[in-house]
XYZ file of C-alpha atoms in Angstrom:
83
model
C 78.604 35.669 1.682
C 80.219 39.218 1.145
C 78.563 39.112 -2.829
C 75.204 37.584 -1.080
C 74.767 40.542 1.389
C 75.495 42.978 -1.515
C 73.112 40.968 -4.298
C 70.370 41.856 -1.441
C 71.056 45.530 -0.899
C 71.192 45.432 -4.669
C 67.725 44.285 -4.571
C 66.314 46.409 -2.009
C 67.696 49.595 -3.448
C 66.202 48.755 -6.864
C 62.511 48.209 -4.924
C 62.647 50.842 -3.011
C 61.025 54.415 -4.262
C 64.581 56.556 -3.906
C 65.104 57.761 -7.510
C 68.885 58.966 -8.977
C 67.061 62.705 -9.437
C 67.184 62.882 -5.893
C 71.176 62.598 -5.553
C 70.691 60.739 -1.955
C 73.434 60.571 0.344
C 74.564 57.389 2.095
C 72.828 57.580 4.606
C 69.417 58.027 2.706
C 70.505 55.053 0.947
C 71.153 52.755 3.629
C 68.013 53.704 5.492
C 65.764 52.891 2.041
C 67.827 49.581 2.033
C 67.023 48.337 5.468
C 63.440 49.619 4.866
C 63.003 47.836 1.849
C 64.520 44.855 3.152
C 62.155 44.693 6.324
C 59.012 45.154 4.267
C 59.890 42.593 1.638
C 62.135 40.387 2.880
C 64.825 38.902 0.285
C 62.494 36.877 -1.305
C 60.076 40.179 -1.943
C 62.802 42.071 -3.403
C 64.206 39.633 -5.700
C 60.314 39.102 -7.173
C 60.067 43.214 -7.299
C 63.389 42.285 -9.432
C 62.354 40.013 -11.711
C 58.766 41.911 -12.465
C 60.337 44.924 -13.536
C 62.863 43.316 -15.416
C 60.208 41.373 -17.327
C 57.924 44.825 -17.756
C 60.245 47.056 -18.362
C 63.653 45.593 -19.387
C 64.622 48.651 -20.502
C 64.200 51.015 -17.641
C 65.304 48.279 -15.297
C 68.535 47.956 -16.661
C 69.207 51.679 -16.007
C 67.660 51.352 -12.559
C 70.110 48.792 -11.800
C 73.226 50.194 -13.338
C 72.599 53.416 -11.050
C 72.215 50.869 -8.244
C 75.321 49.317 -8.577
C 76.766 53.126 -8.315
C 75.590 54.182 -5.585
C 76.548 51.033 -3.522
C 79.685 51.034 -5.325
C 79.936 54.722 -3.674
C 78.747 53.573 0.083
C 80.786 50.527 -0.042
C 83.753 53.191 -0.559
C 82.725 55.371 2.042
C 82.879 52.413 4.332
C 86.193 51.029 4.023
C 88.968 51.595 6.097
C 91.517 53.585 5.671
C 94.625 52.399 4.141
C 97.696 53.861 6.072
């Protein structure tokens, strides 16, 4: 479930218009996330996927690889503290 939830924010981030120039803080994220995620839907943002991946392999791959940063980055700002 955990690699499901993440797979969708994953997708939505990659739709959405936020760009890595912008240097957007977690919360900027988050909101262009859920944003994404109620205009599309999952299935919407996995097809916005999949179309740029087959237009522009290239510049998709480097979309997604700063993806997977930044929610590497808010997943880390979420968890608990270890004491």
């Amino acid at each position: 479930m955990i690699s499901t939830v993440k797979d969708l924010a994953a997708e939505a981030l990659f739709v959405s218009c936020l760009q890595p120039s912008e240097d957007p803080n977690r919360a900027t994220v988050e909101e262009a996330i859920t944003t994404m995620i109620l205009r599309h839907g999952s299935d919407g943002c996995a097809a916005g996927v999949a179309t740029e991946f087959g237009d522009h392999p290239d510049v998709a791959v480097r979309r997604m690889r700063w993806v997977q940063a930044e929610l590497a980055e808010v997943v880390m700002l979420r968890a608990p503290a270890m004491r």
